[in-house]
Amino acid sequence: MNARLKARLPGGPRTRAPGGLRTRLLPGGLRTRLLPGGLRTRLLVVFVLVALISAVTATTLAYRESRTAVLKRAQNSFVTDFRQRVDQLAPDFDMPPDTRSLTRLADSVSDGLGGTPRIITRYGDLRATSDPTAGRPSASPGIPPELSAAVRGHDRMSFQRVTYGNEPYLAVGTPVTYDDGRVSGLEVFAITSLNAERDDIAALLHAVRNGILPVVGLTALLALLAARTVLRPVRELGRATRSLATGELSTRVEVRGRDELARLAQDFNATADALQTSVGELREQEGRARRFVADVSHELRTPLAAMTMMTTVLDEDADQLPPDTARAARSVSVETARLSRLVEDLMEMSRFDSGAARISLDGIDLGATLRAGLELRGWTGKVQARLPDGVRAVADRRRVDVIVANLVGNALQHGSPPVTVDLLQDSDGITVEVADHGPGLPPEVIERVFDRFYKADSARTRSEGSGLGTAIALENARLHGGTIEAVNRPEGGAVFTLRLPHRPLPSEGEA
């Protein structure tokens, strides 16, 4: 043959036929449920999630790049060897060929390539394949239609990665031309297995997956250390805040470093200083106010005692005075008595506020004590009392009488008859209920009924009481370890309930 044949590759671009084999890494969805927990748990979860996402992302990108590099290196190496082998054998090949010469060419190309590729030669309708014996794969795929069309249509070398029987293969095809560029009609194809590269990629993926767990474990350890460092000052601030809430205004935290937590500790200490100063000033003002009330009340007692004696004399001689003078004398007597009660109530409240109030406990028959108090004030006919005998209580007789007298007096003055007083006893303690059958108390009144100087009717500037009766009753109940509650009954009327706990009789000397 006079003309030289060659593979059409130099200077021409390589084309990839459509339908090429593609390997795609699809990592499984990562779903983590953040359970409610402490700040340590949340920090740990966040650290681990960030590390896991970073590790998966980095390893995925590294895997894809490594896989591409491995396949590209194997592909370029085989394509280059195939081209050189065809260029080496083409000049000595006689044209036109027959089936026997096509088979010899296929075997010669296969012998010069590493591995066990399958070589297919084609000329027109003639087709030959390299000998499948001697370990060569006889079950490899044939020429992919896309590759065959690309070689014939583009007149240049092409390649395609395909999968056959779940095995990856690389198929390469090239037309053989004369030296002057004319197409000879001879086409050579090579199909080689990519199992070795697939195994290398699988080993790489396995190594990458095994490397994620140590990274996550190390991240979790670092997260615990970081959380401990961050949370130590937070815990100290928490303890200091709780201590401050219980009244330990001298509580402070140690400032370490110059970071945000250190500035937070400084702000806490500054706030605690300001709070301690403000509370100290308020306590000093409150103490001065209490002392002022106590001093004024004490100073008023002596002149009020003298005024009371004089108004008593005026009351006795009022019938002998002119009518206008008698009315004035009786009015002075009433106002003096009211002022005396107000002073006594203020003195009592000042003793409660200063902690000077003392309780004298004794074993008493509570029913008899309450009946005596009602009879002394002339309320026996106005009150329906159910006060059984034999209800023993350890209490201060005078203070219990003051409590019930205040509650009954309010019911008679502001409620509607009948007013009832019930004495009950159970395992939890002793209960005294004072109820009336009036319209009851408005919600805003119930919330403030035990406030000092509070009056339900703001338009009523003057009343027989001092506005301290319910407040004194509540303080006396607290001295006994009890309490007073005010509610409205569904059928109408207000109910004030005194609850006293069971307590043992104090030993001699206790008060």
Coordinates of C-alpha atoms in Angstrom, one line a residue:
M1 CA 0.0 0.0 0.0
N2 CA 1.5 3.3 -1.1
A3 CA -0.5 5.7 1.2
R4 CA 0.3 5.9 4.9
L5 CA -2.6 5.5 7.4
K6 CA -2.8 7.2 10.8
A7 CA -5.3 7.7 13.6
R8 CA -7.0 11.1 13.3
L9 CA -6.1 12.6 16.6
P10 CA -3.3 15.2 16.5
G11 CA -4.6 18.8 16.4
G12 CA -8.2 17.8 16.7
P13 CA -10.4 18.2 19.8
R14 CA -11.6 15.2 21.7
T15 CA -15.3 14.9 22.0
R16 CA -17.4 13.1 24.5
A17 CA -20.4 11.2 23.2
P18 CA -23.7 11.9 24.9
G19 CA -24.8 9.4 27.5
G20 CA -21.4 9.2 29.1
L21 CA -21.0 7.4 32.4
R22 CA -21.3 9.8 35.4
T23 CA -20.8 9.0 39.0
R24 CA -22.7 11.3 41.5
L25 CA -22.2 11.3 45.2
L26 CA -25.6 11.8 46.9
P27 CA -25.0 12.2 50.7
G28 CA -27.9 11.2 52.8
G29 CA -30.0 13.9 54.4
L30 CA -28.7 15.0 57.7
R31 CA -31.5 15.5 60.2
T32 CA -30.9 16.4 63.8
R33 CA -33.5 17.3 66.3
L34 CA -32.5 19.8 68.8
L35 CA -34.0 18.7 72.1
P36 CA -34.8 21.2 74.8
G37 CA -31.9 21.4 77.2
G38 CA -29.3 23.6 78.9
L39 CA -27.0 25.9 77.3
R40 CA -24.2 23.3 77.5
T41 CA -26.2 20.9 75.4
R42 CA -27.1 23.5 72.8
L43 CA -23.5 24.6 72.5
L44 CA -22.4 21.0 72.1
V45 CA -25.0 20.2 69.5
V46 CA -24.2 23.4 67.5
F47 CA -20.4 22.6 67.6
V48 CA -21.0 19.0 66.5
L49 CA -23.4 20.1 63.8
V50 CA -21.0 22.7 62.4
A51 CA -18.1 20.2 62.5
L52 CA -20.2 17.4 60.9
I53 CA -21.5 19.7 58.1
S54 CA -18.0 21.0 57.5
A55 CA -16.5 17.6 57.5
V56 CA -19.2 16.2 55.1
T57 CA -18.9 19.1 52.8
A58 CA -15.1 19.0 52.7
T59 CA -14.9 15.3 52.3
T60 CA -17.6 15.4 49.6
L61 CA -15.7 18.0 47.6
A62 CA -12.4 16.1 48.1
Y63 CA -14.0 12.9 47.0
R64 CA -15.5 14.4 43.9
E65 CA -12.2 16.0 43.0
S66 CA -10.2 12.8 43.7
R67 CA -12.7 10.7 41.8
T68 CA -12.5 13.0 38.8
A69 CA -8.7 13.0 38.9
V70 CA -8.5 9.2 39.1
L71 CA -10.9 8.7 36.2
K72 CA -9.3 11.4 34.1
R73 CA -5.8 10.1 34.7
A74 CA -6.8 6.5 33.7
Q75 CA -8.8 7.8 30.8
N76 CA -6.0 10.0 29.4
S77 CA -3.4 7.3 29.9
F78 CA -5.5 4.7 28.0
V79 CA -6.5 7.1 25.3
T80 CA -2.8 8.1 24.7
D81 CA -1.6 4.5 24.6
F82 CA -4.4 3.5 22.3
R83 CA -3.7 6.4 19.9
Q84 CA 0.0 5.6 19.9
R85 CA -0.6 1.9 19.2
V86 CA -3.0 2.6 16.3
D87 CA -0.5 5.1 14.8
Q88 CA 2.2 2.5 15.1
L89 CA 0.3 -0.2 13.3
A90 CA -1.8 1.8 10.8
P91 CA 1.1 2.4 8.3
D92 CA 1.7 -1.3 7.8
F93 CA -2.0 -2.2 7.3
D94 CA -3.1 -3.2 3.8
M95 CA -6.2 -1.6 2.4
P96 CA -8.8 -2.6 1.6
P97 CA -8.9 -5.1 4.5
D98 CA -10.7 -8.4 4.9
T99 CA -12.0 -10.1 8.0
R100 CA -8.7 -11.9 8.7
S101 CA -6.6 -8.7 8.4
L102 CA -9.1 -6.8 10.7
T103 CA -8.8 -9.6 13.3
R104 CA -5.0 -9.5 13.1
L105 CA -5.1 -5.7 13.6
A106 CA -7.4 -6.0 16.6
D107 CA -5.1 -8.6 18.2
S108 CA -2.0 -6.5 17.5
V109 CA -3.6 -3.4 19.0
S110 CA -4.8 -5.4 22.1
D111 CA -1.3 -6.9 22.6
G112 CA 0.3 -3.5 22.8
L113 CA -2.1 -2.1 25.5
G114 CA -1.9 -2.9 29.2
G115 CA -4.7 -4.7 30.9
T116 CA -7.2 -6.8 29.0
P117 CA -9.0 -4.4 26.6
R118 CA -11.3 -5.6 24.0
I119 CA -10.4 -4.2 20.5
I120 CA -13.0 -4.0 17.7
T121 CA -12.0 -3.1 14.1
R122 CA -14.6 -2.1 11.6
Y123 CA -14.5 -1.4 7.8
G124 CA -17.8 -1.0 6.1
D125 CA -19.8 -4.1 6.8
L126 CA -16.8 -6.0 8.0
R127 CA -16.2 -6.3 11.7
A128 CA -13.6 -8.1 13.8
T129 CA -12.8 -8.4 17.5
S130 CA -9.6 -9.2 19.3
D131 CA -9.3 -12.8 20.6
P132 CA -11.4 -13.0 23.8
T133 CA -9.4 -15.9 25.1
A134 CA -6.2 -15.7 27.3
G135 CA -8.0 -14.0 30.1
R136 CA -9.5 -11.2 28.0
P137 CA -13.1 -10.2 28.9
S138 CA -15.5 -11.8 26.5
A139 CA -18.5 -10.3 28.4
S140 CA -17.5 -6.6 27.9
P141 CA -20.0 -4.3 26.2
G142 CA -20.1 -3.7 22.5
I143 CA -19.6 -0.3 20.8
P144 CA -22.0 2.2 22.3
P145 CA -24.2 3.7 19.5
E146 CA -23.5 7.2 20.6
L147 CA -19.7 6.6 20.4
S148 CA -20.1 4.9 17.0
A149 CA -22.0 7.9 15.7
A150 CA -19.5 10.4 17.2
V151 CA -16.5 8.6 15.5
R152 CA -18.2 8.4 12.1
G153 CA -19.8 11.8 12.2
H154 CA -17.0 14.0 13.7
D155 CA -14.1 12.2 12.0
R156 CA -12.0 12.4 15.2
M157 CA -11.2 10.3 18.3
S158 CA -14.0 10.1 20.9
F159 CA -14.5 8.4 24.2
Q160 CA -17.3 7.5 26.5
R161 CA -17.7 5.9 29.9
V162 CA -20.4 3.3 30.2
T163 CA -21.8 0.8 32.6
Y164 CA -22.4 -2.7 31.6
G165 CA -23.6 -5.4 34.0
N166 CA -23.0 -3.0 36.9
E167 CA -19.4 -2.7 35.8
P168 CA -17.8 0.6 34.6
Y169 CA -16.0 0.6 31.3
L170 CA -14.2 3.2 29.1
A171 CA -14.9 3.0 25.4
V172 CA -12.6 4.8 22.9
G173 CA -12.9 5.0 19.1
T174 CA -11.0 6.6 16.3
P175 CA -11.2 6.7 12.5
V176 CA -8.0 5.9 10.6
T177 CA -7.1 8.3 7.8
Y178 CA -4.5 8.6 5.1
D179 CA -1.6 11.1 5.4
D180 CA -3.4 13.5 3.1
G181 CA -6.4 13.6 5.5
R182 CA -8.7 11.4 3.4
V183 CA -10.9 9.0 5.3
S184 CA -9.9 5.4 4.9
G185 CA -13.2 3.9 6.2
L186 CA -11.3 1.9 8.8
E187 CA -12.4 2.5 12.5
V188 CA -10.8 1.1 15.6
F189 CA -12.5 0.8 19.0
A190 CA -11.1 -0.2 22.4
I191 CA -13.2 -1.1 25.5
T192 CA -11.4 -1.4 28.8
S193 CA -12.6 -2.1 32.3
L194 CA -12.5 0.7 35.0
N195 CA -12.9 -1.8 37.9
A196 CA -9.5 -0.9 39.4
E197 CA -10.3 2.8 39.4
R198 CA -13.7 2.1 40.9
D199 CA -12.1 0.1 43.7
D200 CA -9.6 2.9 44.3
I201 CA -12.4 5.4 44.5
A202 CA -14.4 3.1 46.8
A203 CA -11.4 2.7 49.1
L204 CA -11.0 6.5 49.1
L205 CA -14.7 7.0 50.0
H206 CA -14.4 4.4 52.8
A207 CA -11.3 6.2 54.3
V208 CA -13.2 9.5 54.1
R209 CA -16.2 8.1 55.9
N210 CA -14.0 6.6 58.6
G211 CA -12.3 9.9 59.1
I212 CA -15.5 11.8 59.9
L213 CA -16.2 10.0 63.2
P214 CA -12.8 10.9 64.8
V215 CA -13.3 14.5 63.6
V216 CA -16.8 14.7 65.2
G217 CA -15.5 13.1 68.4
L218 CA -12.7 15.6 68.7
T219 CA -15.1 18.4 68.0
A220 CA -17.4 17.2 70.7
L221 CA -14.5 17.2 73.2
L222 CA -13.4 20.6 72.2
A223 CA -17.0 21.8 72.4
L224 CA -17.3 20.5 76.0
L225 CA -14.1 22.3 76.9
A226 CA -15.3 25.5 75.2
A227 CA -18.7 25.2 76.8
R228 CA -17.1 24.8 80.2
T229 CA -15.0 27.9 79.7
V230 CA -17.9 29.9 78.5
L231 CA -20.5 28.6 81.0
R232 CA -18.4 29.0 84.2
P233 CA -18.9 32.8 84.4
V234 CA -22.5 32.3 83.3
R235 CA -23.1 29.9 86.2
E236 CA -21.4 32.3 88.6
L237 CA -23.7 35.1 87.3
G238 CA -26.7 32.8 87.8
R239 CA -25.7 32.0 91.4
A240 CA -25.1 35.7 92.1
T241 CA -28.4 36.7 90.6
R242 CA -30.3 34.1 92.7
S243 CA -28.4 35.3 95.8
L244 CA -29.3 38.9 95.0
A245 CA -32.9 38.0 94.6
T246 CA -33.0 36.5 98.1
G247 CA -31.9 39.8 99.5
E248 CA -28.1 39.4 99.7
L249 CA -27.4 42.8 98.2
S250 CA -23.7 42.6 98.9
T251 CA -23.3 39.8 96.3
R252 CA -20.7 40.4 93.6
V253 CA -19.0 38.4 90.9
E254 CA -15.3 38.2 90.0
V255 CA -14.4 39.9 86.8
R256 CA -11.9 37.9 84.6
G257 CA -10.5 39.0 81.3
R258 CA -11.7 41.7 79.0
D259 CA -14.2 39.8 76.8
E260 CA -18.0 40.2 76.6
L261 CA -18.6 38.0 79.7
A262 CA -16.2 40.2 81.7
R263 CA -18.1 43.3 80.6
L264 CA -21.3 41.5 81.6
A265 CA -19.9 40.8 85.0
Q266 CA -18.9 44.4 85.4
D267 CA -22.4 45.5 84.4
F268 CA -23.8 43.1 87.0
N269 CA -21.6 44.4 89.7
A270 CA -22.5 48.0 88.8
T271 CA -26.2 47.1 88.8
A272 CA -25.8 45.4 92.2
D273 CA -24.0 48.5 93.6
A274 CA -26.8 50.8 92.4
L275 CA -29.5 48.4 93.7
Q276 CA -27.8 48.2 97.1
T277 CA -27.5 52.0 97.3
S278 CA -31.2 52.5 96.3
V279 CA -32.5 49.8 98.6
G280 CA -30.4 51.3 101.5
E281 CA -31.8 54.7 100.8
L282 CA -35.3 53.4 100.7
R283 CA -34.9 51.4 103.9
E284 CA -33.4 54.5 105.6
Q285 CA -36.4 56.6 104.4
E286 CA -38.8 53.9 105.5
G287 CA -37.2 53.7 108.9
R288 CA -37.4 57.4 109.3
A289 CA -41.1 57.4 108.3
R290 CA -41.8 54.6 110.8
R291 CA -40.0 56.4 113.5
F292 CA -41.8 59.6 112.7
V293 CA -45.2 57.9 112.9
A294 CA -44.3 56.1 116.1
D295 CA -42.9 59.4 117.6
V296 CA -46.0 61.4 116.6
S297 CA -48.3 58.7 117.9
H298 CA -46.5 58.5 121.2
E299 CA -46.5 62.3 121.6
L300 CA -50.2 62.4 120.9
R301 CA -51.1 59.8 123.5
T302 CA -50.7 62.1 126.5
P303 CA -52.8 65.1 125.3
L304 CA -55.4 62.7 123.9
A305 CA -55.7 61.0 127.2
A306 CA -56.3 64.4 128.8
M307 CA -58.8 65.3 126.1
T308 CA -60.6 62.0 126.5
M309 CA -61.0 62.7 130.2
M310 CA -62.4 66.2 129.6
T311 CA -64.8 65.0 126.8
T312 CA -66.1 62.3 129.2
V313 CA -66.9 65.0 131.7
L314 CA -68.6 67.0 129.0
D315 CA -70.6 64.0 127.9
E316 CA -71.9 63.5 131.4
D317 CA -72.9 67.1 131.8
A318 CA -74.2 67.5 128.2
D319 CA -77.9 67.3 129.3
Q320 CA -77.4 70.4 131.5
L321 CA -75.9 72.5 128.7
P322 CA -77.7 74.5 126.1
P323 CA -78.7 72.4 123.0
D324 CA -76.0 73.9 120.7
T325 CA -73.3 73.5 123.3
A326 CA -74.4 70.0 124.0
R327 CA -74.2 69.0 120.3
A328 CA -70.7 70.5 120.1
A329 CA -69.6 68.7 123.2
R330 CA -70.8 65.4 121.9
S331 CA -69.2 66.0 118.5
V332 CA -65.9 66.8 120.2
S333 CA -66.2 63.6 122.3
V334 CA -66.8 61.4 119.2
E335 CA -63.9 62.9 117.2
T336 CA -61.6 62.6 120.2
A337 CA -62.5 58.9 120.5
R338 CA -61.9 58.4 116.8
L339 CA -58.5 60.1 117.0
S340 CA -57.6 58.0 120.0
R341 CA -58.4 54.8 118.1
L342 CA -56.4 56.1 115.1
V343 CA -53.4 56.7 117.3
E344 CA -53.6 53.3 118.9
D345 CA -53.8 51.7 115.5
L346 CA -50.8 53.7 114.3
M347 CA -48.9 52.6 117.3
E348 CA -49.8 49.0 116.7
M349 CA -48.7 49.2 113.0
S350 CA -45.4 50.8 114.0
R351 CA -44.8 47.8 116.4
F352 CA -45.5 45.4 113.5
D353 CA -43.2 47.3 111.2
S354 CA -40.3 47.5 113.7
G355 CA -40.7 43.8 114.7
A356 CA -41.5 44.9 118.3
A357 CA -44.9 43.2 118.3
R358 CA -45.0 40.3 120.7
I359 CA -47.4 37.4 120.9
S360 CA -48.5 35.8 124.2
L361 CA -49.6 32.3 123.4
D362 CA -51.8 30.3 125.7
G363 CA -54.2 27.4 125.4
I364 CA -57.7 28.9 125.0
D365 CA -61.2 27.8 124.2
L366 CA -61.6 29.6 120.9
G367 CA -65.4 29.4 120.8
A368 CA -65.8 30.9 124.3
T369 CA -63.3 33.6 123.6
L370 CA -65.1 34.7 120.4
R371 CA -68.5 34.6 122.1
A372 CA -67.2 36.8 124.9
G373 CA -65.8 39.3 122.4
L374 CA -69.2 39.5 120.5
E375 CA -71.1 40.0 123.8
L376 CA -68.7 42.7 125.0
R377 CA -69.3 44.7 121.9
G378 CA -73.1 44.2 121.9
W379 CA -73.1 42.2 118.7
T380 CA -74.8 39.1 120.0
G381 CA -78.2 40.0 118.5
K382 CA -76.7 41.2 115.2
V383 CA -74.6 38.2 114.4
Q384 CA -75.5 34.6 113.8
A385 CA -72.6 32.8 115.6
R386 CA -71.9 29.1 115.3
L387 CA -69.1 28.8 117.8
P388 CA -69.0 25.3 119.3
D389 CA -67.3 24.6 122.7
G390 CA -64.2 22.5 123.0
V391 CA -62.2 24.0 120.1
R392 CA -58.9 24.4 121.7
A393 CA -56.2 26.6 120.2
V394 CA -52.8 27.9 121.2
A395 CA -53.1 31.6 120.5
D396 CA -53.0 35.1 121.9
R397 CA -56.4 35.7 123.3
R398 CA -56.3 39.5 122.8
R399 CA -55.0 39.4 119.2
V400 CA -57.5 36.7 118.1
D401 CA -60.3 38.9 119.6
V402 CA -58.9 41.9 117.7
I403 CA -58.9 39.9 114.4
V404 CA -62.5 38.7 114.6
A405 CA -63.7 42.1 115.9
N406 CA -62.3 43.9 112.9
L407 CA -63.8 41.4 110.5
V408 CA -67.2 41.3 112.1
G409 CA -67.2 45.1 112.4
N410 CA -66.5 45.5 108.7
A411 CA -69.3 43.0 107.8
L412 CA -71.8 44.9 110.0
Q413 CA -70.8 48.3 108.7
H414 CA -70.3 47.6 105.0
G415 CA -72.2 44.4 104.4
S416 CA -75.9 43.3 104.7
P417 CA -77.5 41.2 107.3
P418 CA -77.4 38.5 108.4
V419 CA -73.8 38.4 109.4
T420 CA -72.5 34.9 110.3
V421 CA -69.5 33.7 112.2
D422 CA -68.5 30.0 111.9
L423 CA -65.8 28.2 113.8
L424 CA -64.5 25.0 112.2
Q425 CA -61.7 22.6 113.0
D426 CA -60.0 19.9 110.9
S427 CA -56.6 18.2 110.6
D428 CA -55.1 21.2 108.8
G429 CA -55.9 23.7 111.5
I430 CA -58.7 26.0 112.8
T431 CA -60.9 28.2 110.5
V432 CA -63.0 31.2 111.4
E433 CA -65.4 32.4 108.7
V434 CA -67.1 35.8 108.8
A435 CA -69.7 36.3 106.0
D436 CA -72.4 38.8 105.1
H437 CA -75.2 38.7 102.6
G438 CA -74.5 42.0 100.8
P439 CA -73.5 42.5 97.2
G440 CA -69.9 41.4 97.8
L441 CA -66.6 43.1 97.1
P442 CA -65.6 44.3 93.6
P443 CA -62.6 42.6 92.1
E444 CA -60.4 45.6 92.5
V445 CA -61.4 45.9 96.2
I446 CA -60.6 42.3 96.9
E447 CA -57.0 42.8 95.6
R448 CA -56.4 45.7 98.0
V449 CA -58.8 45.1 100.9
F450 CA -55.8 44.4 103.3
D451 CA -53.9 47.5 102.2
R452 CA -53.3 50.2 104.8
F453 CA -55.7 53.2 104.7
Y454 CA -57.5 51.6 101.8
K455 CA -61.3 52.4 101.5
A456 CA -63.6 50.7 99.0
D457 CA -65.5 53.9 98.4
S458 CA -63.0 56.5 97.4
A459 CA -65.7 59.2 97.6
R460 CA -66.1 58.5 101.3
T461 CA -63.5 60.6 102.9
R462 CA -64.7 60.2 106.4
S463 CA -65.6 56.9 108.1
E464 CA -65.8 55.5 111.7
G465 CA -62.8 53.3 111.0
S466 CA -59.2 54.3 110.6
G467 CA -58.6 52.3 107.4
L468 CA -56.2 50.0 109.3
G469 CA -58.5 47.4 110.7
T470 CA -58.0 44.7 108.0
A471 CA -54.3 45.4 107.8
I472 CA -54.0 45.0 111.6
A473 CA -56.1 41.8 111.5
L474 CA -53.8 40.3 108.8
E475 CA -50.6 41.2 110.7
N476 CA -52.0 39.6 113.9
A477 CA -52.9 36.5 111.9
R478 CA -49.3 36.3 110.5
L479 CA -48.0 36.5 114.1
H480 CA -49.9 33.3 114.7
G481 CA -48.5 31.7 111.5
G482 CA -51.9 32.0 109.9
T483 CA -53.5 34.1 107.2
I484 CA -56.7 35.8 106.1
E485 CA -58.4 35.4 102.8
A486 CA -61.2 37.4 101.2
V487 CA -63.6 36.0 98.6
N488 CA -67.1 36.5 97.3
R489 CA -69.7 33.8 97.7
P490 CA -71.5 32.6 94.6
E491 CA -74.9 33.3 96.2
G492 CA -73.7 36.8 97.2
G493 CA -71.8 38.4 100.0
A494 CA -68.2 38.6 101.1
V495 CA -66.4 35.9 103.2
F496 CA -63.3 36.6 105.2
T497 CA -61.6 33.4 106.4
L498 CA -59.1 33.3 109.2
R499 CA -56.9 30.2 109.1
L500 CA -54.8 29.3 112.2
P501 CA -52.4 26.3 112.2
H502 CA -52.3 23.7 115.0
R503 CA -49.3 24.4 117.2
P504 CA -48.1 23.0 120.5
L505 CA -48.3 24.9 123.7
P506 CA -45.1 26.9 124.2
S507 CA -42.8 26.0 127.0
E508 CA -42.6 28.3 130.0
G509 CA -40.7 31.5 129.2
E510 CA -41.7 31.6 125.5
A511 CA -43.8 34.5 124.3

